[in-house]
């Protein structure tokens, strides 16, 4: 690169980028394991018996009623009408830990949304 700069008057980073792409970036891509999709995570947990029938019904309801919209546990309890608050709270915490729900804290309220994070932290 330095030799090119002396001849042309500018630094050509092409050789470095070529090396970086072939020797570093492409190798990282090959070694990386693609993350599981939400559907794969859900189906695996369901097949392994980690999801109760009530949780399955709640999940289907959340998908159909809220889609990508945020909801609270109180809102889900009111809208679903067929589960106690403790059941709903357990459901959102479990599905958040599995990475199927994301959470956003606003003041003293937590808003949930379909679509997870890989580390299960409360956002």
CSV table of C-alpha atoms in Angstrom, one decimal:
chain,number,residue,atom,x,y,z
A,1,UNK,CA,0.0,0.0,0.0
A,2,UNK,CA,2.8,2.4,0.9
A,3,UNK,CA,4.6,1.7,-2.4
A,4,UNK,CA,1.4,2.5,-4.3
A,5,UNK,CA,1.0,5.7,-2.4
A,6,UNK,CA,4.5,6.8,-3.4
A,7,UNK,CA,3.8,6.1,-7.1
A,8,UNK,CA,0.2,7.3,-7.4
A,9,UNK,CA,0.0,9.9,-4.7
A,10,UNK,CA,-2.9,8.2,-2.9
A,11,UNK,CA,-3.2,5.1,-0.7
A,12,UNK,CA,-4.9,2.2,-2.4
A,13,UNK,CA,-6.6,0.0,0.3
A,14,UNK,CA,-7.8,-2.6,-2.3
A,15,UNK,CA,-5.1,-5.2,-1.3
A,16,UNK,CA,-6.0,-4.8,2.3
A,17,UNK,CA,-9.7,-5.1,1.7
A,18,UNK,CA,-9.2,-8.2,-0.5
A,19,UNK,CA,-7.1,-9.8,2.2
A,20,UNK,CA,-9.6,-8.9,4.9
A,21,UNK,CA,-12.6,-10.2,3.0
A,22,UNK,CA,-11.0,-13.5,2.0
A,23,UNK,CA,-9.1,-14.3,5.2
A,24,UNK,CA,-11.2,-12.7,8.0
A,25,UNK,CA,-14.7,-11.8,7.0
A,26,UNK,CA,-15.5,-14.9,4.9
A,27,UNK,CA,-14.1,-17.2,7.5
A,28,UNK,CA,-16.3,-15.7,10.1
A,29,UNK,CA,-19.4,-16.2,8.0
A,30,UNK,CA,-18.6,-19.8,7.4
A,31,UNK,CA,-18.0,-20.6,11.0
A,32,UNK,CA,-21.1,-18.7,12.2
A,33,UNK,CA,-24.2,-20.8,13.1
A,34,UNK,CA,-27.4,-19.1,11.9
A,35,UNK,CA,-29.8,-18.2,14.7
A,36,UNK,CA,-33.0,-20.2,15.1
A,37,UNK,CA,-36.1,-18.5,13.9
A,38,UNK,CA,-39.0,-17.7,16.3
A,39,UNK,CA,-41.0,-20.5,14.6
A,40,UNK,CA,-38.2,-23.0,15.1
A,41,UNK,CA,-37.8,-22.0,18.8
A,42,UNK,CA,-41.6,-22.3,19.3
A,43,UNK,CA,-41.9,-25.7,17.6
A,44,UNK,CA,-38.9,-27.1,19.4
A,45,UNK,CA,-40.3,-26.0,22.8
A,46,UNK,CA,-43.8,-27.4,21.9
A,47,UNK,CA,-42.4,-30.7,20.7
A,48,UNK,CA,-40.3,-31.0,24.0
A,49,UNK,CA,-43.4,-30.4,26.1
A,50,UNK,CA,-42.1,-27.1,27.5
A,51,UNK,CA,-45.3,-25.2,26.5
A,52,UNK,CA,-48.6,-25.9,28.1
A,53,UNK,CA,-51.9,-26.0,26.3
A,54,UNK,CA,-52.9,-22.6,27.8
A,55,UNK,CA,-49.6,-21.1,26.7
A,56,UNK,CA,-50.1,-22.4,23.2
A,57,UNK,CA,-53.5,-20.8,23.1
A,58,UNK,CA,-52.1,-17.5,24.5
A,59,UNK,CA,-49.3,-17.5,21.9
A,60,UNK,CA,-51.8,-18.1,19.1
A,61,UNK,CA,-54.0,-15.3,20.5
A,62,UNK,CA,-51.1,-12.9,20.8
A,63,UNK,CA,-50.0,-13.6,17.2
A,64,UNK,CA,-53.5,-13.0,15.8
A,65,UNK,CA,-54.7,-10.2,18.1
A,66,UNK,CA,-51.6,-8.1,18.4
A,67,UNK,CA,-49.3,-9.1,15.5
A,68,UNK,CA,-46.4,-6.7,15.7
A,69,UNK,CA,-48.1,-4.3,18.1
A,70,UNK,CA,-47.1,-3.9,21.8
A,71,UNK,CA,-49.2,-5.1,24.6
A,72,UNK,CA,-49.1,-5.3,28.4
A,73,UNK,CA,-49.9,-8.2,30.7
A,74,UNK,CA,-53.0,-6.4,31.9
A,75,UNK,CA,-54.2,-5.8,28.4
A,76,UNK,CA,-53.7,-9.4,27.4
A,77,UNK,CA,-55.6,-10.5,30.5
A,78,UNK,CA,-58.5,-8.3,29.7
A,79,UNK,CA,-58.5,-9.2,26.0
A,80,UNK,CA,-58.0,-12.9,26.3
A,81,UNK,CA,-60.5,-13.3,29.1
A,82,UNK,CA,-59.7,-17.0,29.7
A,83,UNK,CA,-56.6,-16.9,32.0
A,84,UNK,CA,-55.7,-15.6,35.4
A,85,UNK,CA,-53.1,-12.8,35.7
A,86,UNK,CA,-50.6,-15.2,37.2
A,87,UNK,CA,-50.9,-17.4,34.1
A,88,UNK,CA,-50.4,-14.5,31.8
A,89,UNK,CA,-47.4,-13.2,33.7
A,90,UNK,CA,-45.8,-16.7,33.6
A,91,UNK,CA,-46.5,-16.9,29.9
A,92,UNK,CA,-44.9,-13.6,29.0
A,93,UNK,CA,-41.9,-14.2,31.2
A,94,UNK,CA,-41.3,-17.7,29.8
A,95,UNK,CA,-41.8,-16.6,26.1
A,96,UNK,CA,-39.5,-13.6,26.8
A,97,UNK,CA,-36.8,-15.9,28.1
A,98,UNK,CA,-37.2,-18.2,25.1
A,99,UNK,CA,-36.7,-15.1,22.9
A,100,UNK,CA,-40.1,-15.1,21.4
A,101,UNK,CA,-41.2,-11.9,23.0
A,102,UNK,CA,-39.3,-8.7,23.4
A,103,UNK,CA,-39.9,-6.4,26.3
A,104,UNK,CA,-39.7,-2.6,26.7
A,105,UNK,CA,-39.9,-0.9,30.0
A,106,UNK,CA,-41.6,2.5,30.2
A,107,UNK,CA,-41.9,3.8,33.7
A,108,UNK,CA,-43.5,1.1,35.8
A,109,UNK,CA,-45.1,-0.7,32.8
A,110,UNK,CA,-43.6,-3.3,30.6
A,111,UNK,CA,-44.7,-3.6,27.0
A,112,UNK,CA,-44.2,-6.9,25.1
A,113,UNK,CA,-44.0,-7.5,21.4
A,114,UNK,CA,-43.7,-10.6,19.3
A,115,UNK,CA,-40.2,-11.1,18.1
A,116,UNK,CA,-37.3,-11.9,20.4
A,117,UNK,CA,-33.9,-11.1,21.4
A,118,UNK,CA,-31.2,-13.7,21.5
A,119,UNK,CA,-30.1,-13.1,25.1
A,120,UNK,CA,-33.5,-12.9,26.9
A,121,UNK,CA,-32.7,-9.6,28.7
A,122,UNK,CA,-35.4,-7.2,29.6
A,123,UNK,CA,-34.9,-4.2,27.2
